[in-house]
Short mmCIF file of C-alpha atoms in Angstrom, two decimals:
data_model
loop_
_atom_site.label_atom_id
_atom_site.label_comp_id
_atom_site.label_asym_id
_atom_site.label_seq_id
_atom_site.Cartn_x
_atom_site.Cartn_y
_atom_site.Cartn_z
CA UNK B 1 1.57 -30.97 15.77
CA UNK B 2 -0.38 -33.27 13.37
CA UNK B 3 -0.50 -32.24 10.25
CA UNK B 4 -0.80 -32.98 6.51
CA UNK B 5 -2.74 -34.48 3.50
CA UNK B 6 -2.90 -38.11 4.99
CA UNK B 7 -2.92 -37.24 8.50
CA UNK B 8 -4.99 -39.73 10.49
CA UNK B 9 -6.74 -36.59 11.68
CA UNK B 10 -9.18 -36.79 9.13
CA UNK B 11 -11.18 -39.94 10.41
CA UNK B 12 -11.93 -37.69 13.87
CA UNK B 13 -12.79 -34.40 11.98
CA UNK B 14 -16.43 -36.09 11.25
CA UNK B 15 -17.52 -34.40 14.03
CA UNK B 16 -15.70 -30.57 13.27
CA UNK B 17 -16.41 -27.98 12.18
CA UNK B 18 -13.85 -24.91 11.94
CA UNK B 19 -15.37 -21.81 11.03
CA UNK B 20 -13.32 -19.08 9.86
CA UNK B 21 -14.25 -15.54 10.90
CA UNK B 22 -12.65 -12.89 8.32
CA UNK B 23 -12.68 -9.35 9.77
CA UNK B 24 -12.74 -7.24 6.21
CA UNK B 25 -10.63 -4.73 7.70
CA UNK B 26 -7.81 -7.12 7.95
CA UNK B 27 -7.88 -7.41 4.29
CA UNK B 28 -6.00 -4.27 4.34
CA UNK B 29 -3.20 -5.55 6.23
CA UNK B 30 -1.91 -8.89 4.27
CA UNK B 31 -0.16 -10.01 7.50
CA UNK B 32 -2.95 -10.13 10.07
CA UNK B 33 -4.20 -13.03 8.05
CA UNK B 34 -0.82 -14.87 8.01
CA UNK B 35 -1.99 -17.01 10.75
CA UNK B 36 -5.47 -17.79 9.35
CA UNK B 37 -3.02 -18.99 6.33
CA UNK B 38 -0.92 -20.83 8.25
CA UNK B 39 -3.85 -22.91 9.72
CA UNK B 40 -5.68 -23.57 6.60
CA UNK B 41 -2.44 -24.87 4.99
CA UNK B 42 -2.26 -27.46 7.58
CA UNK B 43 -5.48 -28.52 7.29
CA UNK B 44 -6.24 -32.26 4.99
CA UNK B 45 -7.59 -31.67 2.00
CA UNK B 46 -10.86 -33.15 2.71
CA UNK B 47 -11.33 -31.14 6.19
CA UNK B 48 -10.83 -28.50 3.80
CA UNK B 49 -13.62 -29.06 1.07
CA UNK B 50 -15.54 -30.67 4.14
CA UNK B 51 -15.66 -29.55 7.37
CA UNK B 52 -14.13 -26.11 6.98
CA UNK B 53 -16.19 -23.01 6.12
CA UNK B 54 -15.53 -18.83 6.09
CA UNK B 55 -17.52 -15.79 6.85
CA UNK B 56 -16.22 -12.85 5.82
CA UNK B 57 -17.76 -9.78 8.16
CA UNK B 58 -17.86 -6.24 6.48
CA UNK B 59 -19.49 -3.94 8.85
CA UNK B 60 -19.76 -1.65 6.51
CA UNK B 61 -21.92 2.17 6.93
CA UNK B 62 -25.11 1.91 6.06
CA UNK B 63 -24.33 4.57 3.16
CA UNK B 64 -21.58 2.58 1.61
CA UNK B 65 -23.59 -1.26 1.70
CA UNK B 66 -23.65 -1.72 -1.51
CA UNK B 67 -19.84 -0.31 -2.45
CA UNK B 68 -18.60 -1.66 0.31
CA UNK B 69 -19.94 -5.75 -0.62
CA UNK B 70 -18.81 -5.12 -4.23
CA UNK B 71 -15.37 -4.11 -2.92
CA UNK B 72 -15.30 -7.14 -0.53
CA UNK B 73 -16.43 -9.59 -2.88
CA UNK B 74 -14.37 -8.58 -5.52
CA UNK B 75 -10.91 -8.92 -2.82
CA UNK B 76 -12.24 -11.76 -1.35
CA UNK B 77 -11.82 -13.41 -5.07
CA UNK B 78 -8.44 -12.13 -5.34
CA UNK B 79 -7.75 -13.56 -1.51
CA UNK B 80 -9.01 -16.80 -2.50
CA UNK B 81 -7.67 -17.36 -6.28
CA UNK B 82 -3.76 -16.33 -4.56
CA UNK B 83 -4.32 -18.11 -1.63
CA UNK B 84 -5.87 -21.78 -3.22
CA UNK B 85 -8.46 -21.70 -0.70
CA UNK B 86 -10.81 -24.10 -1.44
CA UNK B 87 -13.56 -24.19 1.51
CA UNK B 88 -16.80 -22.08 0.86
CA UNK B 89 -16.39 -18.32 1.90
CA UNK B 90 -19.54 -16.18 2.53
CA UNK B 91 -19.58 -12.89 2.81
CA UNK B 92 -22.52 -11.44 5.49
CA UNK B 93 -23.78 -9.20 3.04
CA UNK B 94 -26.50 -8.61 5.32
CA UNK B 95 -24.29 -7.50 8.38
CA UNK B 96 -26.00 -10.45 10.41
CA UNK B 97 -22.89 -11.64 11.84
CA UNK B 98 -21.09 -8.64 12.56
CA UNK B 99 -20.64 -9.24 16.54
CA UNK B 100 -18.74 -12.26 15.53
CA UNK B 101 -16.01 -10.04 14.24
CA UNK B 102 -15.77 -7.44 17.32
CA UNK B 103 -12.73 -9.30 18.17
CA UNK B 104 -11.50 -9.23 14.88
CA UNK B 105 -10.25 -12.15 12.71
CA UNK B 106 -10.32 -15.71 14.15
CA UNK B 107 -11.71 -19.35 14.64
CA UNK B 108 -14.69 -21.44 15.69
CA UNK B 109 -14.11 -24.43 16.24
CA UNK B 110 -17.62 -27.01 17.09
CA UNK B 111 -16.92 -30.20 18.44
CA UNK B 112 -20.07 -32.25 18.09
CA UNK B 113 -19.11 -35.26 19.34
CA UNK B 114 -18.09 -32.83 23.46
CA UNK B 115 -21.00 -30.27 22.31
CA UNK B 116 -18.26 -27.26 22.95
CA UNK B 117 -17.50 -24.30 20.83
CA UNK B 118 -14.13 -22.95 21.19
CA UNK B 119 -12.46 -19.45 19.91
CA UNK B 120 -9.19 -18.75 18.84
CA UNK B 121 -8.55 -15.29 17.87
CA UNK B 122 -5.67 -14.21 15.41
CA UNK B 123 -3.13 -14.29 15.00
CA UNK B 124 -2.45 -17.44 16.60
CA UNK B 125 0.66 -18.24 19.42
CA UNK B 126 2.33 -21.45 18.63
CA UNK B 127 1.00 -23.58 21.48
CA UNK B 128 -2.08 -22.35 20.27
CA UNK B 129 -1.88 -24.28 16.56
CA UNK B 130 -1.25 -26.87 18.54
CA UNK B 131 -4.28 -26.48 20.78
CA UNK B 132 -5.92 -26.72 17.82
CA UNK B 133 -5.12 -29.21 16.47
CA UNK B 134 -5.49 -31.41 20.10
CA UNK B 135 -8.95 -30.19 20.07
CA UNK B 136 -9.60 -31.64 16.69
CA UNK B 137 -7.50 -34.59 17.44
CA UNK B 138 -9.23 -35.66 20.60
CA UNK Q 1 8.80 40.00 -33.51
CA UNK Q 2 9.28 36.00 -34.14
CA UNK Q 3 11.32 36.07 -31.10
CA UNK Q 4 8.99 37.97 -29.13
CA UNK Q 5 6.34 35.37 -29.81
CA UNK Q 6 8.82 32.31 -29.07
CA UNK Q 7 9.32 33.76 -25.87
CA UNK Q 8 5.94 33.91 -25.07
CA UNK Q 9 4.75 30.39 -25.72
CA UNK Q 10 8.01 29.16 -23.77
CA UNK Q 11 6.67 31.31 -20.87
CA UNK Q 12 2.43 30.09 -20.91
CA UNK Q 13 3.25 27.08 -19.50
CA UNK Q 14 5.53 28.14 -16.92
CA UNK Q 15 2.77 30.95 -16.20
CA UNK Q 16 -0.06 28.72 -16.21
CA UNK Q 17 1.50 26.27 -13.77
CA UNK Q 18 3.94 27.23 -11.30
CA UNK Q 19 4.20 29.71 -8.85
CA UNK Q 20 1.90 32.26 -7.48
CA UNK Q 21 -0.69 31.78 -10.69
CA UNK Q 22 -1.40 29.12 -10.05
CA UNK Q 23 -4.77 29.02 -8.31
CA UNK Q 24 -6.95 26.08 -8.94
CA UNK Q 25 -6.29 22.42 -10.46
CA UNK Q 26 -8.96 20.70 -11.66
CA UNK Q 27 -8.58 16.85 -12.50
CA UNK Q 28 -10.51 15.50 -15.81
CA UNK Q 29 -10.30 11.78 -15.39
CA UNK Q 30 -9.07 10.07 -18.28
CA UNK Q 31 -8.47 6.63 -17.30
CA UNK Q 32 -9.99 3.47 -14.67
CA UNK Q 33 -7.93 0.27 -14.03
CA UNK Q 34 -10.50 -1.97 -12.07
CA UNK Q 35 -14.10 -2.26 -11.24
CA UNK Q 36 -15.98 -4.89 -9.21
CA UNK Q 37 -16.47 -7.65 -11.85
CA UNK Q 38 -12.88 -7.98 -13.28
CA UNK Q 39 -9.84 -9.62 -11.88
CA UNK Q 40 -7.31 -6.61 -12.77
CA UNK Q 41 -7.01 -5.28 -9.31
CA UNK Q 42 -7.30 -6.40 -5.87
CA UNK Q 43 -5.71 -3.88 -3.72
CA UNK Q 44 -3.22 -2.10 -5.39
CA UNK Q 45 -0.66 -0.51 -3.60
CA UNK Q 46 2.11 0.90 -5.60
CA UNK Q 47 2.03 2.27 -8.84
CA UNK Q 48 5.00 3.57 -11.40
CA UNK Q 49 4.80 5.17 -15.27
CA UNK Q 50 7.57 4.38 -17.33
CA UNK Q 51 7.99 6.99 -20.66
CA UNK Q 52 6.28 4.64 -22.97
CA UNK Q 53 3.15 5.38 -20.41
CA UNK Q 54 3.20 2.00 -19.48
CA UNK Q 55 1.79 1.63 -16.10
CA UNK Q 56 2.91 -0.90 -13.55
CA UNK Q 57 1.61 -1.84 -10.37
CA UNK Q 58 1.93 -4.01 -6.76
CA UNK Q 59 -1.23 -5.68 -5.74
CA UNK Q 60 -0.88 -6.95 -2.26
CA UNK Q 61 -4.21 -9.08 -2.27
CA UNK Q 62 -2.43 -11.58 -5.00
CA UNK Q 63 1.25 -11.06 -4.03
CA UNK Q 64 1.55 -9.77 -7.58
CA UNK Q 65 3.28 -7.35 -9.64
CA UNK Q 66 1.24 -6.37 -12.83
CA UNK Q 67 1.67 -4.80 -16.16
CA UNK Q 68 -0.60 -2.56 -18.10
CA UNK Q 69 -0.85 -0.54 -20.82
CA UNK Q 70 -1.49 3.34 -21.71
CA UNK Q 71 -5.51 2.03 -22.17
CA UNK Q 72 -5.42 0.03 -19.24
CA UNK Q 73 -5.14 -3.37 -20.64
CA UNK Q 74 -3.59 -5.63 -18.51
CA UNK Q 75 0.22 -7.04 -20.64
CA UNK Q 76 1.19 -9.47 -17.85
CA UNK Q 77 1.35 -10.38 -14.34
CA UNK Q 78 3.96 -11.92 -11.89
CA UNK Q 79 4.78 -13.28 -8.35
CA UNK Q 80 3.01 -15.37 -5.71
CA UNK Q 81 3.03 -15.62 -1.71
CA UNK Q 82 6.49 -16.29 -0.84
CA UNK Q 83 9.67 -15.80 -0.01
CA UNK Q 84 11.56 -16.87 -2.76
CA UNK Q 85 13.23 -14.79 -5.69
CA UNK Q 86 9.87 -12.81 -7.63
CA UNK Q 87 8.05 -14.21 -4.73
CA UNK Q 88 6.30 -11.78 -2.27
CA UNK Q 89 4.98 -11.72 1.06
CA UNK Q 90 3.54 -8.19 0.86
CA UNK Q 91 4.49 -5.72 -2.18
CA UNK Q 92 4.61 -2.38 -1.53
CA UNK Q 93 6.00 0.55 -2.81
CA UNK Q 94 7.44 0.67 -7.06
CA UNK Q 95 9.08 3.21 -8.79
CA UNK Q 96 10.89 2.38 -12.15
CA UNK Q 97 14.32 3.17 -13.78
CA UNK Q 98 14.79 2.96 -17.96
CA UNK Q 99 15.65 -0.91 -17.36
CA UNK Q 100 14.37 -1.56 -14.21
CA UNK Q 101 11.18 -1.95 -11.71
CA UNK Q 102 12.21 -1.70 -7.93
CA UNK Q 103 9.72 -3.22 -5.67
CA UNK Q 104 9.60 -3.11 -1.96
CA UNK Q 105 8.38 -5.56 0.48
CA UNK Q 106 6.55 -4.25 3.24
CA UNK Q 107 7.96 -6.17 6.25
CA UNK Q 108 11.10 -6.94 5.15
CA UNK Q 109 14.41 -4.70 4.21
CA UNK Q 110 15.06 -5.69 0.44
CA UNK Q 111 13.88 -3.96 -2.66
CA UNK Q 112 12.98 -6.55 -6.00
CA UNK Q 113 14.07 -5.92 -9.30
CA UNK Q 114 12.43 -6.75 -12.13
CA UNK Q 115 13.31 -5.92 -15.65
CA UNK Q 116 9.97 -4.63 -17.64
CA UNK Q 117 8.86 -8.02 -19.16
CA UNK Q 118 8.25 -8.58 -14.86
CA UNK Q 119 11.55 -11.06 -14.92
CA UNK Q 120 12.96 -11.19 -11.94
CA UNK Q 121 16.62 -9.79 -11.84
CA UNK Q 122 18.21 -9.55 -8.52
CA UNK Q 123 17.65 -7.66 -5.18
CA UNK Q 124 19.80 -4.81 -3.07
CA UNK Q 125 19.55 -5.81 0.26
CA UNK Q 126 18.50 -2.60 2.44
CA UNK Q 127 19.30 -1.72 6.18
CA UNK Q 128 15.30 -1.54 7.44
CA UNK Q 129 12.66 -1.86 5.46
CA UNK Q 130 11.74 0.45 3.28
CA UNK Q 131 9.53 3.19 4.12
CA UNK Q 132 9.76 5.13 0.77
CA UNK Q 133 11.60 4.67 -2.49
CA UNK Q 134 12.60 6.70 -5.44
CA UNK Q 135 14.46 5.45 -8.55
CA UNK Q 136 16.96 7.92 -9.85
CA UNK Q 137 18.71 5.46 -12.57
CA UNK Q 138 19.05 1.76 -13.63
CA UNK Q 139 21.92 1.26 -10.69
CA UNK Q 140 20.73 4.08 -7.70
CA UNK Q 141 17.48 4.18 -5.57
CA UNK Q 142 17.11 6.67 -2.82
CA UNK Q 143 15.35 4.75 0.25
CA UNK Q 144 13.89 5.98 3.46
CA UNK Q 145 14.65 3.33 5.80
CA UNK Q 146 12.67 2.29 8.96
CA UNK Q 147 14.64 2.62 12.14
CA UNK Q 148 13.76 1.52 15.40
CA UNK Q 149 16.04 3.84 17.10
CA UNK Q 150 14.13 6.80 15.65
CA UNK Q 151 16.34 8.41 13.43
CA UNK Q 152 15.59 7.57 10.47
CA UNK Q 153 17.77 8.42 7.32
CA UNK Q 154 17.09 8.86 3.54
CA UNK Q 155 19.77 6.61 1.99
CA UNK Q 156 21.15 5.99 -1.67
CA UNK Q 157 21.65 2.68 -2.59
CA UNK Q 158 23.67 1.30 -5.53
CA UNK Q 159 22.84 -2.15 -6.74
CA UNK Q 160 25.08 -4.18 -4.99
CA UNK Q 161 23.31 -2.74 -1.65
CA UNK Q 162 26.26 -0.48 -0.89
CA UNK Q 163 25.11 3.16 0.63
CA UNK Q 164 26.56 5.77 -1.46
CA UNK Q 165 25.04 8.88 0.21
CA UNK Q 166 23.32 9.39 3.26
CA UNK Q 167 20.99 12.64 4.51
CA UNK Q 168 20.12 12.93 8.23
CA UNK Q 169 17.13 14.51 8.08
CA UNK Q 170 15.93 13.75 11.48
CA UNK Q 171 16.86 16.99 14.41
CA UNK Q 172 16.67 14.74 17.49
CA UNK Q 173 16.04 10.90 18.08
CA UNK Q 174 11.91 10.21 18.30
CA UNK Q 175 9.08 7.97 19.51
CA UNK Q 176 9.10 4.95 17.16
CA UNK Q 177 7.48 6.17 13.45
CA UNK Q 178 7.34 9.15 14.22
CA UNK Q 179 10.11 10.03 11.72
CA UNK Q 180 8.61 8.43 9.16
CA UNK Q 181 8.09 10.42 6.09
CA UNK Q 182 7.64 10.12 2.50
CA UNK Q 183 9.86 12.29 -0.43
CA UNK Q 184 10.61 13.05 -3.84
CA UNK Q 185 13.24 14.66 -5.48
CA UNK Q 186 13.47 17.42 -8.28
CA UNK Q 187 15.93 16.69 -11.10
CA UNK Q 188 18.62 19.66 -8.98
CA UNK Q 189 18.63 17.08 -6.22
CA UNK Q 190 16.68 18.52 -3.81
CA UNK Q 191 14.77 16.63 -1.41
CA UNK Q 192 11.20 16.86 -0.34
CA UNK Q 193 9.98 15.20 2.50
CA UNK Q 194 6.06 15.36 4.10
CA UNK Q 195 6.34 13.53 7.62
CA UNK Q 196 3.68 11.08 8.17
CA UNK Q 197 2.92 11.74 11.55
CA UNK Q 198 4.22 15.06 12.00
CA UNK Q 199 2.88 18.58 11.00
CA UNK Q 200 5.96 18.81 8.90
CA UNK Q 201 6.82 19.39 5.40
CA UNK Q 202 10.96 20.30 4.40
CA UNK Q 203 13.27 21.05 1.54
CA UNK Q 204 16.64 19.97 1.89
CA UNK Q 205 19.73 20.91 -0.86
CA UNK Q 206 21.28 18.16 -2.59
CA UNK Q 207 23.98 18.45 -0.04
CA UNK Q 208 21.66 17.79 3.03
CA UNK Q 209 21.01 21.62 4.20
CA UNK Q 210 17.48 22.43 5.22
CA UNK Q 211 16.16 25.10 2.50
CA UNK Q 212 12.89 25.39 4.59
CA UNK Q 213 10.20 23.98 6.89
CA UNK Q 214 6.61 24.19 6.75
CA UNK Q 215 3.41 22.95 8.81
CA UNK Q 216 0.31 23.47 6.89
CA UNK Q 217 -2.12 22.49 9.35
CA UNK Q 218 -1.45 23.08 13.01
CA UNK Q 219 -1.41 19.60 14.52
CA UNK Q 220 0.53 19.57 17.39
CA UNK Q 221 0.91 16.20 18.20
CA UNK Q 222 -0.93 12.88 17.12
CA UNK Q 223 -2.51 10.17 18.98
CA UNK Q 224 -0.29 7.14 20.52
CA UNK Q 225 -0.78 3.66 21.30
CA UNK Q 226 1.23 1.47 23.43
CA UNK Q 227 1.94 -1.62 21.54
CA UNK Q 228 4.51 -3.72 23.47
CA UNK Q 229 7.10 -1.64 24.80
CA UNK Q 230 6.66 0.98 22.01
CA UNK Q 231 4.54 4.41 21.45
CA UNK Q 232 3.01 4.44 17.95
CA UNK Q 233 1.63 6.85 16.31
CA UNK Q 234 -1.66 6.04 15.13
CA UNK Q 235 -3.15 9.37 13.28
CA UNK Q 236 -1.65 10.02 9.70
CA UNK Q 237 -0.96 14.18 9.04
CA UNK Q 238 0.39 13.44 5.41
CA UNK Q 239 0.36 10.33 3.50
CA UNK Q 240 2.60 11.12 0.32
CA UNK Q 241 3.95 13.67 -1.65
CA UNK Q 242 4.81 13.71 -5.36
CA UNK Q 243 6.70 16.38 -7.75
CA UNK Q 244 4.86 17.85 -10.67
CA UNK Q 245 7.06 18.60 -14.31
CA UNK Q 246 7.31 22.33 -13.07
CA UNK Q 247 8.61 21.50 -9.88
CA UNK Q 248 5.73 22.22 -7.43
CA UNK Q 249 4.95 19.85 -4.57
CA UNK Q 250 2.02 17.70 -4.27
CA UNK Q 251 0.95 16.30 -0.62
CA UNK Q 252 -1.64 14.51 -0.06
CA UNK Q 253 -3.18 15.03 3.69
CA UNK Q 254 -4.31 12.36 5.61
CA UNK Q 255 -6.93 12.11 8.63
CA UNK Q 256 -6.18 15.61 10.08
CA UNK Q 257 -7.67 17.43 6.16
CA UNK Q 258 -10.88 18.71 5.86
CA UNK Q 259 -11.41 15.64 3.25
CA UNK Q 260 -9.78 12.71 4.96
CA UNK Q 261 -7.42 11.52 2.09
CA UNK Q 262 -8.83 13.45 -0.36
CA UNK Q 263 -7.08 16.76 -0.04
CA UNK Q 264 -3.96 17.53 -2.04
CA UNK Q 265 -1.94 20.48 -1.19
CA UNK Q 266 0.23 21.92 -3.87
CA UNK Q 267 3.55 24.13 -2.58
CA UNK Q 268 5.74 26.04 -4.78
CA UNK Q 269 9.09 24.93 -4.57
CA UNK Q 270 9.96 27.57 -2.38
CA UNK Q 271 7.27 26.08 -0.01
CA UNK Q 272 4.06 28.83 -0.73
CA UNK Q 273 1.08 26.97 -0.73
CA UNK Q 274 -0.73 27.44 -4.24
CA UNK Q 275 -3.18 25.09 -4.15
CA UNK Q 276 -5.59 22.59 -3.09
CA UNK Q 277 -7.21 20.29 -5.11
CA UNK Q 278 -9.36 16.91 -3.77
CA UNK Q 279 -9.56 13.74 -4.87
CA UNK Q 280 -12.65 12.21 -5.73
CA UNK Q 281 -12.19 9.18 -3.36
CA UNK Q 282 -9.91 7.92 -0.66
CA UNK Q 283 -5.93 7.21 -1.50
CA UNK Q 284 -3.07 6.31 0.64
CA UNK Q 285 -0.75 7.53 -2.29
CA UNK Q 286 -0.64 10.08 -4.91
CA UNK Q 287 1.75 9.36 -8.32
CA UNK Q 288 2.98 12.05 -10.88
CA UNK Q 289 4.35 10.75 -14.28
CA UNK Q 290 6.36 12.25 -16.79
CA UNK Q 291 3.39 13.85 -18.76
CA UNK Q 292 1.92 15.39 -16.01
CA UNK Q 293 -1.13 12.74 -15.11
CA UNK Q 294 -2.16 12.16 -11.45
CA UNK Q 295 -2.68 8.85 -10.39
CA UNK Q 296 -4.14 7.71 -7.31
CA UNK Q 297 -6.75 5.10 -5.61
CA UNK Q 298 -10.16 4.20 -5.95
CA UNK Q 299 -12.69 1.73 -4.47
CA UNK Q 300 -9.98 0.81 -1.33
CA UNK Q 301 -7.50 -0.85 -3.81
CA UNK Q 302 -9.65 -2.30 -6.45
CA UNK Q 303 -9.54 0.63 -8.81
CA UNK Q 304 -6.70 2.68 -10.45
CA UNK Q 305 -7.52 6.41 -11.14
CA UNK Q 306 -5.81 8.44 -14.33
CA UNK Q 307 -5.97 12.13 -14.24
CA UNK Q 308 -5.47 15.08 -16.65
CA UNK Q 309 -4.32 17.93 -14.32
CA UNK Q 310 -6.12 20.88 -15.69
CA UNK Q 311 -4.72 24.25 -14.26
CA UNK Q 312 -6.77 27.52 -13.91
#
């Protein structure tokens, strides 16, 4: 599995994108996100503050919008201060991207260079890090 | 006459809150730890009150165990994600001796101790992982340990990690979980336990003999899922219980209450339900300190609630 700061991988991430899907209701379960974790720490540094990016999806009741952004922003923050994640985060305030999330917690990954989308949901077998990182590496 | 009168104000507050007068609680909020702009709370999990009314608590968003005082200002904070000594991978339950703060991790069977600046001390290596915890002194913790076998057993664990005592509470081996309880103890020794996914509230002695048994709601049974090769239960009936300083038992109810995670019932400790009193919001855990304030959770994790138990 490649891997690290230097990693050669960055010259053929131009074309990348990972896109992180956060299902807020994982937030209340630290370990569902262990593999999401595990992937980002892998990642280079500039993939990282590059070609990575997060949504975090709330779905929350229409009642409890508001409460329920404030609450997610505010753990999000705490997520991302104790985790040193440095790629952008959004949270869909707006509850446009909530079908992304019906499978809970996972990956995009856009190739632009073989037009193809893949999805990796968490958490993550093994073999499937290292699909990941084949995709990225091809 | 003198006596007469000394009699009397020894006996208000044992009139006014315990047994069969008492008929309604009302909570007065007197403290907030957390709202959405600071960084005080993430998700808190576990919470503890030491005698000084300092209050300590797990945050399982930042891996963190965190110190504030009786106005809610936070004194210090320690731990990161890890596995490593004062390291955490997800904190869970606290409960505090005179010296001490005991801190469970949720997947794994150890309890951290910390001394009260948050230093990290040593740990007492546990059987399962811990599924509740209470502190009697600086060297003994009574633990509920997870068992896959479903028997599950409340154990007393010196500091080394040696078992001292044991009580079977569990009749007859169950479905995975579904033994699972949480407890407190008076100061006699007695045990009180509120199953999780069971109808099921009991008193045992302090030498392991059921006292009594109650169900206050009439579940049955709860819903299962397969996951793997195991049934889990997926409906909570009770989610904690807590002792009050006249000995009456405080459980909070989980989905099957008319307010989901709200309701608290209050038994005598003979088991005569006294009370019910509801929470303003949602909690997975209700704390009683020394003074007699109620502590629960706010705003899913980001706030810490404070309250004055008022009884009528």
């Amino acid at each position: 599995m490649a891997a690290g700061r230097d990693s050669p991988l960055e010259d053929v991430f131009e074309k990348k994108l990972l896109l992180f899907i956060l299902d807020f209701q994982d937030f209340s379960c630290m370990t569902c996100l262990d593999s999401f974790l595990g992937l980002y720490r892998q990642l280079p540094l500039r993939i990282k503050t590059s070609n990575a990016w997060g949504i975090l999806v709330i779905n929350a009741p229409e009642k409890e919008e508001n409460k329920r952004v404030w609450i997610a922003e505010k753990k999000l923050r705490g997520f991302i201060q104790a985790n040193q994640i440095v790629s952008p985060i959004l949270v869909d305030r707006l509850d446009f991207l909530g079908g992304l999330a019906e499978e809970g917690s996972g990956v995009l990954l856009f190739d632009g260079s073989r037009n193809s989308v893949h999805r990796f949901n968490f958490p993550l077998a093994g073999y499937q890090f290292e699909e990941i990182f084949e995709i990225l590496n091809k | 006459m003198r006596l007469f009168f000394a009699l009397f104000m020894l006996l208000v507050p044992f009139c006014s809150a315990q047994g069969t007068h008492l008929e309604k609680i009302v909570l007065e909020e007197v403290l907030t730890i957390g709202n959405f702009d600071d960084d005080s709370l993430f998700q808190w999990v576990g919470v503890a009150v030491d005698s000084e009314g300092t209050i300590y608590v797990t945050d399982a968003m930042d891996y963190s165990l965190k110190k504030f005082d009786a106005s809610g200002s936070l004194l210090a904070k320690t731990g990161r994600r890890g596995q490593g000594p004062g390291e955490f991978s997800a904190p869970r339950l606290l409960d505090c001796s005179k010296q001490f703060l005991f801190v469970t991790e949720q997947y794994q069977p150890v309890i951290k101790v910390f001394d009260k600046k948050l230093r990290y001390q040593f740990h007492i290596p546990l059987v399962g992982p811990a599924g509740d915890l209470k502190v009697l002194e600086d060297g003994l913790v009574a633990v509920v340990v997870l068992s896959a076998n479903g028997q599950s057993h409340l154990e007393f664990y010196d500091r080394e990690g040696k078992i001292v005592r044991k009580v079977h509470f569990s009749e007859r081996p169950s479905s995975l979980l579904l033994d699972m309880v949480s407890f407190d103890l008076d100061s006699q020794g007695n045990v009180y336990l509120a199953y999780n996914f069971v109808d099921k509230i009991v008193k045992f002695d302090d030498r392991g003999k059921k006292l009594w048994s109650k169900n206050l709601l009439g579940i049955k049974q709860v819903k299962s899922e397969k996951i793997s090769s195991y049934l889990v239960p997926t409906e909570i009936v009770y989610k904690d219980v807590a002792l009050d300083r006249s000995g009456n038992l405080y459980v909070l109810g989980g989905k099957f209450s008319a307010n989901r995670s709200r309701d608290v019932y209050v038994l005598s400790p003979d088991g005569e339900l006294l009370s019910t009193l509801t929470l303003p919001d949602t909690s997975h855990c209700i704390y009683i300190d020394g003074e007699n304030f109620l502590y629960s959770r706010a705003n899913e994790g980001v706030t810490l609630k404070k309250y004055r138990m008022v009884y009528k």
